[in-house]
Short mmCIF file of C-alpha atoms in Angstrom, two decimals:
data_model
loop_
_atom_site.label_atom_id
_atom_site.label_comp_id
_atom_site.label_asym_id
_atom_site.label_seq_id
_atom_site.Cartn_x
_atom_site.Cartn_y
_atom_site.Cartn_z
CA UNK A 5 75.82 38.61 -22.00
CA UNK A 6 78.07 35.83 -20.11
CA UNK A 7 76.40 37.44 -16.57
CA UNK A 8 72.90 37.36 -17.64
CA UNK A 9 73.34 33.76 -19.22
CA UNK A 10 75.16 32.10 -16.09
CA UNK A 11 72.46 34.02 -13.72
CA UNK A 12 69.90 32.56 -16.05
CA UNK A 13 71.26 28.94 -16.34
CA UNK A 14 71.77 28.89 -12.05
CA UNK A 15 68.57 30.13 -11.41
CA UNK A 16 67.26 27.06 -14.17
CA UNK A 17 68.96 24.88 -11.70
CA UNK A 18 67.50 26.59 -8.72
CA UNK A 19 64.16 26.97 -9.97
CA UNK A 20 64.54 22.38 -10.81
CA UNK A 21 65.53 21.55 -7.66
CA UNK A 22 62.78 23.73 -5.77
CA UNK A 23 60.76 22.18 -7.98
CA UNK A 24 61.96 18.70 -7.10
CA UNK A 25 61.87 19.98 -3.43
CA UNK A 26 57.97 20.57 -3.38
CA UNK A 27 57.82 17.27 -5.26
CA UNK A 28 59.12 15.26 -2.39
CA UNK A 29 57.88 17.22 0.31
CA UNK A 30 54.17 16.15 -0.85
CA UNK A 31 55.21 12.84 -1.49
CA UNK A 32 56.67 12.45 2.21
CA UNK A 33 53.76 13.99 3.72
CA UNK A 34 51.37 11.98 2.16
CA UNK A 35 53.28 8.87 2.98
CA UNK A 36 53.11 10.14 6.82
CA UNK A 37 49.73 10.62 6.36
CA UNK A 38 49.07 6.88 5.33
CA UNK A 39 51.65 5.70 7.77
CA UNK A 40 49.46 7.48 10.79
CA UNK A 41 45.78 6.25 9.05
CA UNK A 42 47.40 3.00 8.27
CA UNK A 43 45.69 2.69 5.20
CA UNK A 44 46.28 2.94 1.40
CA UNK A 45 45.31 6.35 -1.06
CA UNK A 46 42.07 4.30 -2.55
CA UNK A 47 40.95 5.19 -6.22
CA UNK A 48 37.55 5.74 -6.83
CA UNK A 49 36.15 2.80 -7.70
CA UNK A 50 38.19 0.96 -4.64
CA UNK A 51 36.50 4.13 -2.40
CA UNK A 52 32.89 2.92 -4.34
CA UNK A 53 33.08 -0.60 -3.47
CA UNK A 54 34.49 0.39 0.33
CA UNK A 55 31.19 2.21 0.72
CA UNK A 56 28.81 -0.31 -0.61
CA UNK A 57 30.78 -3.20 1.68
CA UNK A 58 30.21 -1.04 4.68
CA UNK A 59 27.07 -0.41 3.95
CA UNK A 60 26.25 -4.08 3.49
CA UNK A 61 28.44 -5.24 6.88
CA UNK A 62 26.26 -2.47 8.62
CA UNK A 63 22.84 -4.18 7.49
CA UNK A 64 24.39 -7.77 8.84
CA UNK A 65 26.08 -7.40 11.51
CA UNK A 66 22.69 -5.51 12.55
CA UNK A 67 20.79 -8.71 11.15
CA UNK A 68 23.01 -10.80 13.57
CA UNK A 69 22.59 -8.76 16.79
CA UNK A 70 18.40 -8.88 16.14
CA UNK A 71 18.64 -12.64 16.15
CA UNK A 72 21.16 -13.37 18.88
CA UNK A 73 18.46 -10.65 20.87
CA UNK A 74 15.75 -13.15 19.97
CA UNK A 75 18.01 -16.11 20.31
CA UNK A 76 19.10 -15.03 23.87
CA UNK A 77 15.05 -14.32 24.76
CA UNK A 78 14.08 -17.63 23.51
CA UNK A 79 17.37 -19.67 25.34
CA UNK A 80 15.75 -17.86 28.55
CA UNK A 81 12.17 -18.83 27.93
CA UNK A 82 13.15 -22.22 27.51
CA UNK A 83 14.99 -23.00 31.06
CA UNK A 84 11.79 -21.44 32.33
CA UNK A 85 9.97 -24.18 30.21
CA UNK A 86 12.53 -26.30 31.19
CA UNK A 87 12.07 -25.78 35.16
CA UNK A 88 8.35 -26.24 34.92
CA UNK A 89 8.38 -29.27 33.38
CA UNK A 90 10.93 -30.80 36.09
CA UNK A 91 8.43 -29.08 38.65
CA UNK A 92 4.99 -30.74 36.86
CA UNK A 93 7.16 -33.62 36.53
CA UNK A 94 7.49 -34.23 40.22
CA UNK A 95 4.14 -33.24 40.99
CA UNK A 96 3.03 -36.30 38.51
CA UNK A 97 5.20 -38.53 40.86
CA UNK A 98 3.82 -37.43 44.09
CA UNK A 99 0.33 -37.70 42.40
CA UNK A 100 0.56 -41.47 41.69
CA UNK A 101 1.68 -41.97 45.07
CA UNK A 102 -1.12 -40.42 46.80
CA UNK A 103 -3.80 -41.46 44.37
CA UNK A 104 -3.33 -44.78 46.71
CA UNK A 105 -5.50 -45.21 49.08
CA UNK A 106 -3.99 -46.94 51.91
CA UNK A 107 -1.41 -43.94 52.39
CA UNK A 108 -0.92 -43.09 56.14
CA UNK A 109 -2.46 -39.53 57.57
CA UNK A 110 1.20 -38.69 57.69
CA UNK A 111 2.63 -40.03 55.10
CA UNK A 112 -0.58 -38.17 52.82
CA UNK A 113 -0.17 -35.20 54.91
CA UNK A 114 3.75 -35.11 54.21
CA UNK A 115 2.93 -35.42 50.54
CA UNK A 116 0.59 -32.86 50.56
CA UNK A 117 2.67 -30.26 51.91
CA UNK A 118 5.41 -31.07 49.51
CA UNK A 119 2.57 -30.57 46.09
CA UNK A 120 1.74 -27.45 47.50
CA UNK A 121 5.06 -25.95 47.40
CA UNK A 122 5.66 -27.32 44.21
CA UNK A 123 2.75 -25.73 43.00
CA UNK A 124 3.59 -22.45 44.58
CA UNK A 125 7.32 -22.76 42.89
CA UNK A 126 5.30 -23.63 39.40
CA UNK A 127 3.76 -20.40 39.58
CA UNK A 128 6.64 -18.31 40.58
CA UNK A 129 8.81 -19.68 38.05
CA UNK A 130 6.14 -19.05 35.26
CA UNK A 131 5.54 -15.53 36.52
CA UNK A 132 9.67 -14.78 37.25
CA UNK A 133 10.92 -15.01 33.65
CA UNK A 134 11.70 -12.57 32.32
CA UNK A 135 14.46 -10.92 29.26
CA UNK A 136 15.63 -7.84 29.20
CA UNK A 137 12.12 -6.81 30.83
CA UNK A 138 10.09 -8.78 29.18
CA UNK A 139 8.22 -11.78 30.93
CA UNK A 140 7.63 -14.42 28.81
CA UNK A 141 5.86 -17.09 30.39
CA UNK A 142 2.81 -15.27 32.37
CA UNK A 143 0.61 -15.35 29.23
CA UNK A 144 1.58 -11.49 28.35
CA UNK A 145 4.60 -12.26 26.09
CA UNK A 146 1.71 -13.00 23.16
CA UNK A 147 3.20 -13.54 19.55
CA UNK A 148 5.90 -11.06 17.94
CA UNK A 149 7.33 -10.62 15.14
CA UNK A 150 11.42 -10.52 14.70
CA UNK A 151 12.16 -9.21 11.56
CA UNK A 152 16.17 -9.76 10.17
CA UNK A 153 16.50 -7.26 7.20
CA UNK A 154 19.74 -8.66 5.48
CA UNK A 155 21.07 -7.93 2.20
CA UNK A 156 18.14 -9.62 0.21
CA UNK A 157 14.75 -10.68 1.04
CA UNK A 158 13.37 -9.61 4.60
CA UNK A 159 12.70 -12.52 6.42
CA UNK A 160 10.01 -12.39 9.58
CA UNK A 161 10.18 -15.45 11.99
CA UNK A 162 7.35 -15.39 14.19
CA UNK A 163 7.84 -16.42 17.91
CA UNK A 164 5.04 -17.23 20.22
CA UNK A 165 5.10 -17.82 23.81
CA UNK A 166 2.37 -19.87 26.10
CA UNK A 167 0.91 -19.13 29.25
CA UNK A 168 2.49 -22.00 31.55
CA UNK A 169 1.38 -20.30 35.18
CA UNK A 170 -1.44 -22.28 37.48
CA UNK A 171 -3.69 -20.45 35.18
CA UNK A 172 -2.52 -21.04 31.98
CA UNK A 173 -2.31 -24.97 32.60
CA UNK A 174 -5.33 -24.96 34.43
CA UNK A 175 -4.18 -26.08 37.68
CA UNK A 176 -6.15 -23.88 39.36
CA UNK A 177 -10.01 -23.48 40.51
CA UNK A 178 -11.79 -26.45 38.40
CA UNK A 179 -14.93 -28.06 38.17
CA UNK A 180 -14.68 -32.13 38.58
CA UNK A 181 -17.80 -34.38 37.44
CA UNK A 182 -17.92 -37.74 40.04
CA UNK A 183 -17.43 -40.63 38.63
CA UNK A 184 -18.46 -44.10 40.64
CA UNK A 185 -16.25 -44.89 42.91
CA UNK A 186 -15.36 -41.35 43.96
CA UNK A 187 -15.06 -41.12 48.09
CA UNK A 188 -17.46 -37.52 47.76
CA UNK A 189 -20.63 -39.49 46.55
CA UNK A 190 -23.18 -39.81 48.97
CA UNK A 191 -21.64 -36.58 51.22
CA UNK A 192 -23.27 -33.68 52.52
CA UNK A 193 -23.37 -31.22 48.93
CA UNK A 194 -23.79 -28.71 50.85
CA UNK A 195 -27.40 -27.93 48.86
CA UNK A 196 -29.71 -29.93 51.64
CA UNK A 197 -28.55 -33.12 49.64
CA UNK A 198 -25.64 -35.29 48.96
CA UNK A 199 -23.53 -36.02 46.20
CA UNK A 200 -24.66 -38.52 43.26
CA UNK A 201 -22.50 -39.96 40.37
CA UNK A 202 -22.24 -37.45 37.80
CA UNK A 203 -22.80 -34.23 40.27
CA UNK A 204 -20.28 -31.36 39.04
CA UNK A 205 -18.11 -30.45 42.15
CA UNK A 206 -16.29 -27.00 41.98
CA UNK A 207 -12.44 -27.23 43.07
CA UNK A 208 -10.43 -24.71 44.66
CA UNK A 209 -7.24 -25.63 43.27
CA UNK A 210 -5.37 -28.99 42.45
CA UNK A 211 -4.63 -30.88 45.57
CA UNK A 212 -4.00 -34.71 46.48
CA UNK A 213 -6.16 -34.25 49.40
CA UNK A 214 -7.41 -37.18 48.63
CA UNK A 215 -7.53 -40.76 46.27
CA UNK A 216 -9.97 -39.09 44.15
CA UNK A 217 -8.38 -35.63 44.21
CA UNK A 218 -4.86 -37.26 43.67
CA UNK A 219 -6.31 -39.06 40.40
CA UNK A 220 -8.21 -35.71 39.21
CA UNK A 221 -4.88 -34.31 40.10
CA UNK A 222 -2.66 -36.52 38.12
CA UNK A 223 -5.15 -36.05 34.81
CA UNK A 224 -4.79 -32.46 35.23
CA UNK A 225 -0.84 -32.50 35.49
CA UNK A 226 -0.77 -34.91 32.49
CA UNK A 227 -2.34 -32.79 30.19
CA UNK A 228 -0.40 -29.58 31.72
CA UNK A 229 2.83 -31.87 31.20
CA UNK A 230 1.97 -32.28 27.53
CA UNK A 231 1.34 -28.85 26.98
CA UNK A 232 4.13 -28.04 28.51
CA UNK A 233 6.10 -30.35 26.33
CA UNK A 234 4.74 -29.09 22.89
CA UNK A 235 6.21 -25.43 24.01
CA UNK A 236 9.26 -26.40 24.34
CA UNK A 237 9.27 -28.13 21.54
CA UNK A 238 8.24 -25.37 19.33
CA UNK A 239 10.79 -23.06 21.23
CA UNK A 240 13.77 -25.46 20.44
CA UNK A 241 12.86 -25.54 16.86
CA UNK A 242 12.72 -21.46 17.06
CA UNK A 243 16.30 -21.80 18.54
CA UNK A 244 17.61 -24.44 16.50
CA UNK A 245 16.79 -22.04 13.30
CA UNK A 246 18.32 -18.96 14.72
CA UNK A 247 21.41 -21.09 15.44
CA UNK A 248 21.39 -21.88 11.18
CA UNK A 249 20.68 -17.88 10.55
CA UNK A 250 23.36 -16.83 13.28
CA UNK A 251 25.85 -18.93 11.16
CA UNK A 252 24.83 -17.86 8.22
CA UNK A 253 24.89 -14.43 9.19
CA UNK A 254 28.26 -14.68 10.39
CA UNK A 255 29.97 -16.37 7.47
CA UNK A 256 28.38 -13.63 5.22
CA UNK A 257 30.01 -10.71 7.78
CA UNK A 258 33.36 -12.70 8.07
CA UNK A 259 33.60 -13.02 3.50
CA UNK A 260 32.86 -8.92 3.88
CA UNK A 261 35.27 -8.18 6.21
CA UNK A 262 38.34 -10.45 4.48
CA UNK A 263 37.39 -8.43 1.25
CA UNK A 264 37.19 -5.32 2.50
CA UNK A 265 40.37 -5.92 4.52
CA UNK A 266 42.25 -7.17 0.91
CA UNK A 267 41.24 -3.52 -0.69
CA UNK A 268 42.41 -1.65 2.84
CA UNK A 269 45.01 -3.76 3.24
CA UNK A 270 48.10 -1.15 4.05
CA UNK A 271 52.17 -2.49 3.43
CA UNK A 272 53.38 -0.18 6.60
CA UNK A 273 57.05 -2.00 5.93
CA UNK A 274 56.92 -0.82 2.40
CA UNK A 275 55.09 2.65 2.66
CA UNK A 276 58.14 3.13 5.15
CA UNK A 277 60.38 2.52 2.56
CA UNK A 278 58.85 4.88 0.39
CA UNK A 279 58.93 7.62 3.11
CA UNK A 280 62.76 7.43 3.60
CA UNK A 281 63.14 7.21 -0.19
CA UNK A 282 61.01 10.35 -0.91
CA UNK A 283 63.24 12.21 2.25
CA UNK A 284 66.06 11.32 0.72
CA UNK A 285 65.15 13.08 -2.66
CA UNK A 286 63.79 16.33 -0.66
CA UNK A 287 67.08 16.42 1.21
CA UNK A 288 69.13 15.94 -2.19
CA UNK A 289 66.38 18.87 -3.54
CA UNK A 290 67.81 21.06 -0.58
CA UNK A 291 71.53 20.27 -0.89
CA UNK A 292 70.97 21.57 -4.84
CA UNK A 293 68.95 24.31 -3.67
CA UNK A 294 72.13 25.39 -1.13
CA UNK A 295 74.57 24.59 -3.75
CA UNK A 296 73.12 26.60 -6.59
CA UNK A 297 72.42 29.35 -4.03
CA UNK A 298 76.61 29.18 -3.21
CA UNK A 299 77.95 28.84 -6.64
CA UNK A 300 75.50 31.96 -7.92
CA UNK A 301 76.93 34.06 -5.03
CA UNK A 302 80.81 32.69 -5.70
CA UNK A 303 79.94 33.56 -9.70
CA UNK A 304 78.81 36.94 -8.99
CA UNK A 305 82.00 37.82 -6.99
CA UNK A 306 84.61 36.58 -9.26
CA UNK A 307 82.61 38.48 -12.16
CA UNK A 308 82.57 41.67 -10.18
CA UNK A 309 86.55 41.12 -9.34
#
């Protein structure tokens, strides 16, 4: 009876401490396995809010990135709009000054040759920008759409781009009606006749060739100018509003990610306390475990001596 009762009270303690063994052995991996994730066990209604906050920064930040897109295309468009205006602008100038009629052949003819590379560098300018693929000031760009899908209400901002090349501002092939005083009346028209006041003349192109052309000219360029004007007016007022939804967008991502960084947030210094703690109780776990093991052997012997 004394055998069987001190076998049964060392295997109680062996059977407690293999127990408090497998204890601390799940509580050390688990702490490794936070320690390596760097992140807290969550409970599940921590893990349900996680999922609806990433699901929510996923819809923003992908609401910011359409509108900086859109903001970036529209920034682009409007140094194109920019350059043509400094371009039409200049063209005004040398306008006025050959609209005068006492200009030298060479000092008309110098003019002349610098409008017509302006008005080649108009064109190319209108017909070279592009974003991303996309040109935006040849008259193709149209009207789109850009759609930001955020957490609430979808919200469309509509963004339309003119045609600013020779075309578009018709500064190309033109009819002009004489007016008294214009140099052409009483030429050869070309028809067995000559010119009258109020004749329609057909135009090649805009040119200062002349007074009369310079003043046709300088009408035409004034009205391209103020068309010219009232796009990029409308496209800083696109821009200025994506600049207030860019913000907006990014203080609702930066509130998401603090509170979703408070419910992650992950002690390492104290998790690493834990960790040696909980080794500490599976190596006392193993000492018992050794001990019991070495006192049942050390009973048995003196029993059987």
């Amino acid at each position: 009876m004394e055998k069987r009762g001190i076998r049964m009270n060392l295997s109680g303690i062996t059977a407690k401490a293999h127990t408090q063994y497998a204890l601390a052995t799940r509580e050390v991996e688990n702490s490794m396995r936070r320690i390596a994730e760097g992140r807290p066990d969550l409970n599940s209604g921590d893990k349900a809010r996680v999922g609806r906050m990433n699901t929510t920064l996923s819809m923003l930040r992908l609401a910011n990135s359409t509108v900086k897109q859109s903001q970036d295309l529209l920034e682009t468009a409007e140094s194109g709009v920019s350059s043509v205006n400094d371009v039409l602008t200049r063209l005004r100038e040398i306008a006025v000054q050959s609209s005068n009629e006492d200009l030298t052949a060479d000092t008309r003819a110098g003019l002349i040759d610098e409008f017509n590379a302006l008005v080649k560098e108009l064109d190319y300018v209108a017909k070279n920008t592009a974003y991303d693929g996309v040109e935006l000031l040849d008259g193709t760009f149209g009207d789109r759409d850009v759609i930001i899908e955020g957490t609430g209400e979808t919200e469309t901002i509509n963004i339309e781009l003119s045609d600013l090349t020779l075309d578009g501002l018709k500064l190309t092939a033109h009819t002009v009606t004489l007016e008294s005083g214009d140099s052409r009346i009483g030429q050869d028209n070309g028809q067995g006749g000559t010119y009258s006041e109020g004749d329609t003349v057909s135009v090649s192109a805009t040119s200062i060739d002349s007074a009369n052309d310079a003043d046709d000219a300088l009408a035409r360029i004034d009205a391209a100018i103020a068309t010219v004007q009232a796009e990029a007016s409308d496209v800083n007022s696109k821009i200025e509003r994506f600049n207030f939804t860019i913000s907006h967008l990014g203080n609702m991502i930066t509130m998401n990610e603090e509170s979703l960084a408070t419910i992650l947030d992950f002690d390492e210094a104290a998790e690493m306390a834990s960790l040696a703690d909980f080794q500490i109780r599976q190596q006392t776990a193993i000492a018992m475990m050794a001990q019991a093991q070495q006192l049942s052997q050390t009973v048995m012997q003196l029993l059987q001596g």
